[in-house]
Coordinates of C-alpha atoms in Angstrom, one line a residue:
Chain A
M1 CA 16.7 3.8 56.3
H2 CA 14.0 3.8 53.9
D3 CA 14.1 7.8 53.7
G4 CA 17.7 8.1 54.0
W5 CA 18.1 6.2 50.5
K6 CA 15.9 8.3 49.0
E7 CA 17.7 11.8 50.1
K8 CA 20.2 10.8 48.1
T9 CA 20.6 11.9 44.1
M10 CA 22.3 8.9 42.0
S11 CA 25.8 11.4 41.8
E12 CA 26.3 11.1 45.7
F13 CA 27.1 7.2 45.4
H14 CA 30.4 7.5 44.1
D15 CA 32.3 4.6 42.7
P16 CA 36.0 5.7 42.7
A17 CA 36.2 3.1 39.5
N18 CA 34.7 6.0 37.4
V19 CA 37.4 8.7 38.1
V20 CA 41.1 6.3 38.3
N21 CA 40.0 3.6 36.5
P22 CA 42.6 3.7 33.6
E23 CA 40.1 2.6 30.6
H24 CA 38.4 6.4 31.5
A25 CA 41.5 8.0 30.4
D26 CA 42.0 10.8 28.2
H27 CA 39.7 10.5 25.3
H28 CA 42.1 10.2 21.7
I29 CA 41.7 12.9 18.8
I30 CA 42.5 11.1 15.6
T31 CA 44.7 13.5 13.3
P32 CA 43.2 14.2 9.9
K33 CA 46.3 12.2 8.6
T34 CA 45.7 9.2 9.7
Y35 CA 41.6 9.8 8.1
I36 CA 43.9 10.4 5.0
L37 CA 46.0 7.8 5.0
V38 CA 42.6 5.3 5.6
F39 CA 40.8 7.0 3.2
A40 CA 43.7 6.0 0.2
T41 CA 44.0 2.1 1.5
L42 CA 40.3 2.3 0.7
L43 CA 40.4 3.2 -2.1
A44 CA 43.1 1.4 -3.4
F45 CA 41.8 -1.6 -1.8
T46 CA 38.2 -0.5 -3.4
G47 CA 40.6 -1.0 -7.0
I48 CA 42.2 -4.4 -6.4
T49 CA 38.8 -5.9 -5.6
V50 CA 36.8 -4.2 -8.7
G51 CA 41.0 -5.6 -10.7
A52 CA 40.0 -9.0 -9.2
A53 CA 36.5 -9.7 -10.3
F54 CA 38.0 -9.6 -13.6
I55 CA 40.8 -12.0 -13.2
D56 CA 39.8 -15.6 -13.3
L57 CA 40.6 -17.5 -10.4
G58 CA 38.0 -20.0 -10.1
I59 CA 36.4 -20.5 -6.6
L60 CA 39.1 -18.3 -5.0
N61 CA 37.5 -14.9 -6.4
P62 CA 34.7 -15.0 -4.4
V63 CA 37.1 -15.2 -1.2
V64 CA 39.7 -12.9 -2.5
A65 CA 36.4 -10.1 -2.8
L66 CA 35.1 -10.9 0.4
G67 CA 38.8 -11.1 2.3
I68 CA 39.3 -7.7 0.9
A69 CA 35.4 -6.2 2.2
C70 CA 36.7 -7.8 5.5
F71 CA 39.9 -5.9 5.7
K72 CA 38.4 -3.2 4.6
A73 CA 35.6 -3.1 7.3
V74 CA 37.9 -3.9 10.0
I75 CA 40.4 -0.6 9.1
V76 CA 36.4 1.6 9.1
I77 CA 35.4 0.1 12.7
L78 CA 39.2 0.8 13.7
F79 CA 39.9 3.9 12.9
F80 CA 36.8 5.8 11.6
M81 CA 34.8 4.4 14.4
H82 CA 37.6 4.8 16.7
V83 CA 37.2 1.5 18.0
K84 CA 41.0 0.9 18.4
Y85 CA 41.2 3.9 20.9
Q86 CA 37.6 2.7 22.7
S87 CA 37.5 0.6 26.4
K88 CA 37.5 -3.0 26.3
L89 CA 33.8 -2.4 27.0
V90 CA 33.0 -1.1 23.6
K91 CA 35.7 -3.6 21.8
M92 CA 33.6 -6.2 23.3
T93 CA 30.4 -5.4 22.3
V94 CA 31.6 -4.7 18.9
G95 CA 33.5 -8.2 18.7
A96 CA 30.2 -10.3 20.2
G97 CA 27.9 -8.1 17.9
F98 CA 30.2 -9.9 14.6
F99 CA 30.2 -13.7 16.4
T100 CA 26.8 -13.5 16.9
F101 CA 26.4 -12.7 13.3
I102 CA 28.6 -15.5 12.6
V103 CA 27.0 -17.6 15.1
L104 CA 23.0 -17.2 12.4
I105 CA 25.4 -18.2 9.4
T106 CA 27.1 -20.9 10.8
M107 CA 23.4 -22.3 12.6
T108 CA 21.8 -21.7 9.7
L109 CA 24.3 -23.1 7.2
T110 CA 24.2 -26.3 9.5
D111 CA 20.6 -27.2 9.0
Y112 CA 20.3 -26.0 5.5
V113 CA 23.5 -28.6 4.4
S114 CA 22.5 -31.4 6.4
R115 CA 18.8 -31.2 5.9
A116 CA 19.5 -33.0 2.2
W117 CA 22.5 -34.8 3.5
G118 CA 23.9 -37.4 0.4
L119 CA 21.2 -35.9 -2.2
W120 CA 23.7 -33.1 -3.4
Chain B
M1 CA 38.6 -1.0 48.0
D2 CA 38.9 0.5 43.8
N3 CA 35.4 -1.2 43.4
V4 CA 32.8 -1.0 45.8
I5 CA 30.4 1.5 45.8
V6 CA 30.1 4.1 48.6
A7 CA 28.1 6.6 49.1
T8 CA 29.4 9.9 50.0
R9 CA 29.0 11.9 52.8
S10 CA 25.6 13.6 52.4
H11 CA 26.0 17.0 51.0
T12 CA 24.0 19.4 48.9
H13 CA 23.9 18.0 45.5
E14 CA 25.5 21.4 43.7
A15 CA 28.4 21.8 47.0
G16 CA 29.3 17.9 46.1
A17 CA 29.4 18.3 42.6
S18 CA 31.7 20.9 42.2
E19 CA 33.6 20.1 45.2
E20 CA 34.8 16.2 44.0
H21 CA 34.2 16.7 39.5
A22 CA 35.5 20.7 39.2
H23 CA 36.8 19.6 36.0
V24 CA 33.5 18.9 35.1
A25 CA 31.7 22.2 33.7
L26 CA 29.9 21.4 30.5
P27 CA 26.3 21.8 30.8
Q28 CA 25.3 18.9 28.6
H29 CA 26.9 16.6 31.8
R30 CA 24.3 14.8 33.0
H31 CA 23.8 14.5 36.9
H32 CA 23.5 11.1 36.6
F33 CA 27.1 10.8 35.1
E34 CA 30.5 10.6 37.7
T35 CA 32.6 12.1 35.2
E36 CA 32.9 13.6 31.6
Q37 CA 34.4 10.4 30.2
Q38 CA 31.8 8.0 31.8
Q39 CA 28.7 10.1 30.2
R40 CA 30.8 9.8 27.0
E41 CA 31.6 5.8 27.2
A42 CA 27.7 4.9 28.2
G43 CA 26.6 6.7 25.0
T44 CA 29.5 5.0 22.8
F45 CA 28.1 2.0 24.0
G46 CA 24.4 2.6 23.7
M47 CA 25.1 3.8 20.0
W48 CA 27.0 0.6 19.4
L49 CA 24.5 -2.0 21.0
F50 CA 22.0 0.2 18.5
L51 CA 24.2 -0.9 15.7
L52 CA 24.6 -4.5 16.5
T53 CA 20.6 -4.7 16.2
E54 CA 21.7 -3.4 12.9
I55 CA 24.5 -5.7 11.9
M56 CA 21.4 -8.6 12.6
F57 CA 19.0 -7.0 10.1
F58 CA 21.6 -6.6 7.5
G59 CA 23.1 -10.2 8.6
G60 CA 19.5 -11.7 7.8
L61 CA 19.7 -10.6 4.4
F62 CA 23.2 -11.4 3.6
M63 CA 22.5 -15.0 4.7
S64 CA 19.3 -15.0 2.5
Y65 CA 21.7 -13.5 -0.1
L66 CA 24.6 -16.7 0.5
L67 CA 21.8 -19.4 0.7
Y68 CA 20.1 -18.1 -2.3
R69 CA 22.6 -17.7 -4.4
N70 CA 24.0 -21.6 -3.7
W71 CA 20.7 -22.8 -4.9
Y72 CA 20.1 -21.4 -8.1
H73 CA 24.1 -20.3 -9.3
D74 CA 23.2 -20.0 -12.8
A75 CA 20.7 -17.4 -12.2
F76 CA 23.1 -15.1 -10.3
V77 CA 25.8 -15.4 -12.4
V78 CA 23.3 -14.0 -15.1
A79 CA 21.4 -11.8 -13.5
S80 CA 24.7 -9.8 -11.4
N81 CA 26.0 -9.6 -14.7
Q82 CA 23.2 -7.2 -15.2
L83 CA 24.7 -4.9 -12.9
S84 CA 27.4 -2.0 -14.3
I85 CA 30.5 -3.0 -12.4
K86 CA 32.1 0.9 -13.6
L87 CA 28.7 2.2 -11.8
G88 CA 29.3 0.1 -9.0
A89 CA 32.8 1.2 -8.2
F90 CA 32.0 4.7 -8.7
N91 CA 29.7 4.9 -5.8
T92 CA 32.1 3.1 -3.3
A93 CA 34.2 5.3 -4.1
V94 CA 31.4 8.1 -3.7
L95 CA 30.3 6.9 -0.3
I96 CA 34.1 6.1 1.1
G97 CA 34.4 10.1 0.4
S98 CA 31.8 10.6 2.6
G99 CA 33.0 8.0 5.5
F100 CA 36.1 10.1 5.0
F101 CA 34.0 13.5 4.9
M102 CA 31.9 12.5 8.3
A103 CA 35.1 11.5 9.9
L104 CA 37.0 14.9 9.3
G105 CA 33.9 16.3 10.5
V106 CA 33.9 14.3 14.4
W107 CA 37.5 15.5 13.9
A108 CA 36.9 19.0 13.8
A109 CA 34.2 18.9 16.3
E110 CA 36.5 17.6 18.8
V111 CA 39.3 20.4 17.9
R112 CA 36.4 22.8 17.7
K113 CA 36.5 24.2 14.8
K114 CA 32.8 25.2 13.8
G115 CA 33.0 26.5 10.0
L116 CA 35.3 23.1 9.0
L117 CA 32.6 20.8 10.9
V118 CA 29.8 22.5 8.8
L119 CA 32.0 22.5 5.8
F120 CA 32.6 18.6 6.3
L121 CA 29.1 17.7 7.3
V122 CA 28.0 19.5 3.7
L123 CA 30.4 17.7 1.6
T124 CA 29.1 14.5 3.5
T125 CA 25.5 15.1 2.2
L126 CA 26.9 16.2 -0.5
L127 CA 28.5 12.6 -1.5
G128 CA 25.6 10.8 -0.1
L129 CA 23.2 12.7 -2.1
V130 CA 25.4 11.9 -5.5
F131 CA 25.4 8.2 -4.0
L132 CA 21.7 7.7 -4.2
G133 CA 21.4 10.0 -7.6
V134 CA 23.4 6.8 -9.2
K135 CA 21.5 4.2 -7.4
Y136 CA 17.8 5.9 -8.5
D137 CA 19.9 5.6 -12.5
E138 CA 20.7 2.3 -11.8
Y139 CA 17.0 1.3 -10.3
H140 CA 15.7 3.2 -13.7
E141 CA 17.5 1.3 -15.7
K142 CA 15.6 -2.0 -13.9
W143 CA 12.7 -0.8 -14.4
E144 CA 13.1 0.0 -18.4
K145 CA 13.9 -3.1 -18.3
H146 CA 11.1 -5.1 -16.7
H147 CA 14.3 -6.6 -13.8
I148 CA 11.6 -5.7 -10.9
P149 CA 10.6 -9.1 -10.0
G150 CA 6.7 -9.3 -9.7
A151 CA 4.4 -9.7 -12.4
H152 CA 5.6 -7.6 -15.5
F153 CA 9.3 -9.0 -15.1
D154 CA 10.6 -9.8 -17.9
V155 CA 13.5 -13.3 -18.7
S156 CA 13.6 -13.2 -22.0
E157 CA 17.3 -11.8 -21.9
F158 CA 18.0 -15.0 -19.8
V159 CA 16.5 -17.5 -21.6
N160 CA 17.5 -16.2 -25.3
P161 CA 20.7 -13.9 -24.4
H162 CA 22.2 -14.1 -27.9
A163 CA 19.3 -12.2 -29.3
Y164 CA 20.2 -9.8 -26.7
G165 CA 23.9 -9.0 -27.8
I166 CA 24.8 -10.8 -24.5
K167 CA 27.6 -13.4 -24.2
E168 CA 25.9 -15.8 -21.3
E169 CA 24.7 -19.4 -21.5
P170 CA 21.2 -19.0 -22.5
L171 CA 18.9 -20.4 -19.1
A172 CA 16.2 -23.4 -19.2
P173 CA 12.8 -21.3 -18.5
D174 CA 12.5 -22.0 -14.9
M175 CA 16.3 -21.1 -13.9
A176 CA 15.9 -17.9 -15.9
Q177 CA 12.6 -17.5 -13.0
K178 CA 15.1 -17.4 -10.3
T179 CA 16.9 -14.5 -11.5
Q180 CA 13.9 -13.1 -9.4
V181 CA 14.7 -14.3 -6.9
F182 CA 18.7 -12.3 -7.1
F183 CA 17.1 -9.1 -7.9
S184 CA 14.3 -9.5 -4.8
L185 CA 17.2 -9.3 -2.7
Y186 CA 18.9 -6.7 -5.0
F187 CA 16.3 -4.8 -4.3
A188 CA 15.6 -5.1 -0.8
M189 CA 19.6 -5.2 0.1
T190 CA 20.6 -2.0 -1.7
G191 CA 16.7 -0.4 -1.0
M192 CA 17.1 -1.2 3.2
H193 CA 20.6 0.5 2.4
A194 CA 19.7 3.4 0.5
L195 CA 16.7 4.0 3.1
H196 CA 19.7 4.2 5.7
M197 CA 20.7 6.4 4.1
I198 CA 18.0 9.2 3.3
I199 CA 17.1 8.6 7.5
G200 CA 20.8 9.7 7.7
I201 CA 20.8 12.4 5.0
V202 CA 17.7 14.1 7.4
L203 CA 20.0 13.9 10.4
L204 CA 22.6 15.5 9.0
G205 CA 20.6 18.2 7.5
W206 CA 19.4 18.3 11.3
L207 CA 23.1 18.0 13.0
T208 CA 24.7 20.9 10.3
Y209 CA 21.9 23.1 11.0
R210 CA 23.0 22.7 15.1
A211 CA 26.2 22.3 14.4
H212 CA 25.8 26.1 12.7
R213 CA 24.7 27.0 16.1
G214 CA 27.6 26.7 17.1
D215 CA 26.3 23.7 19.4
F216 CA 29.2 21.0 18.7
S217 CA 32.2 23.8 19.1
S218 CA 32.5 23.6 22.3
G219 CA 33.1 20.4 23.9
Y220 CA 30.2 18.5 23.0
V221 CA 31.0 16.2 20.6
A222 CA 28.5 13.5 21.1
P223 CA 25.8 13.8 18.8
I224 CA 28.5 13.9 15.9
E225 CA 30.1 11.5 16.9
N226 CA 27.7 8.6 17.2
F227 CA 25.8 9.9 14.4
G228 CA 29.1 9.0 12.6
L229 CA 29.2 5.4 14.1
Y230 CA 25.7 5.2 12.2
W231 CA 27.3 6.8 9.0
H232 CA 30.3 4.5 8.9
F233 CA 28.3 1.5 9.9
V234 CA 25.7 2.3 6.7
D235 CA 28.9 2.7 4.3
I236 CA 30.5 -1.2 5.6
V237 CA 27.5 -2.8 4.7
W238 CA 27.8 -0.9 1.3
L239 CA 31.3 -2.3 1.1
F240 CA 30.1 -5.7 1.9
L241 CA 26.5 -5.0 -0.8
F242 CA 29.6 -4.1 -3.6
P243 CA 31.4 -7.3 -4.1
L244 CA 28.2 -9.7 -3.2
L245 CA 25.7 -8.2 -5.6
Y246 CA 28.3 -6.7 -8.5
L247 CA 31.4 -8.4 -8.7
I248 CA 31.7 -12.0 -7.7
N249 CA 29.8 -13.7 -10.4
R250 CA 31.7 -12.6 -13.0
H251 CA 32.7 -15.6 -14.2
P252 CA 30.9 -18.0 -15.1
G253 CA 30.9 -21.3 -13.5
S254 CA 33.4 -20.0 -10.7

């Protein structure tokens, strides 16, 4: 049995899912037209975020700036980085990365906020 | 039975490969992948795993910034107002342009246009260099004003802003010292970002050479595509650095 295993190379173990899995559909090529649209949107929102910084919105200034930054990051990830057209595995991997980052922020802040509870 | 992994009939490796996967003909196809798409997805997956570690790396810096900005808010406001929004916005546009050409480069490799691919990679590199040039200018200004944290750090513009024609409330000496925390984070974050760009530009030089040799214009796109992921990730870091460092402290007291 052991010898029989050794004789087979990796490619002789065939997983039908690798061929028929719809996730492995034809590779999608994003056209330059989409890229130009994304590029124009990113530039427009850069202008908007700079303009918003000169208007006094009080507490909303950082919220607006970070909201616009998040929006820009999402369209870069979806289109420039092709995640919109990737398999569920890649999408979940990307999601897991940002989720872990939010865990980092939340748990660290929980510690710092509660440490001096009532003293601020 | 779709998901069962079965050992196929014993046959020689070469005959089996051409029989079952006749559509895989590219020399870069590795024998341990069944299909080209599987190989490609594995590569993309691996690249994203690397980028996750990068998210956590920069994430720690962003976390520190968030915390210290809340602790030493007044110092962060006046120190942040030392940065030039004009240069920051210009650099943001330059970096978005660089990412745009990188994305077009991936497209050129997909449609196997060698000349366009080389052109787009060169444009990506040039805009990256423009970004670093502006960054050098900004760092140099900080050097001249003694705003680099350390023994020679100068707080006089923060304790006595009116003498320098700056419209800010003067800071108490102890809070004025905390502007060093802002500048430490500023140099750490933009410095690590710039280091990533320098590494990227070195890789771009190598990729441009290989693209010129014709390596990526016959269906082998993975190196271009995965480098593109890295380059766009570096862009995204800057998309957050720009508002956090340059913009959100514009209005003292907010």
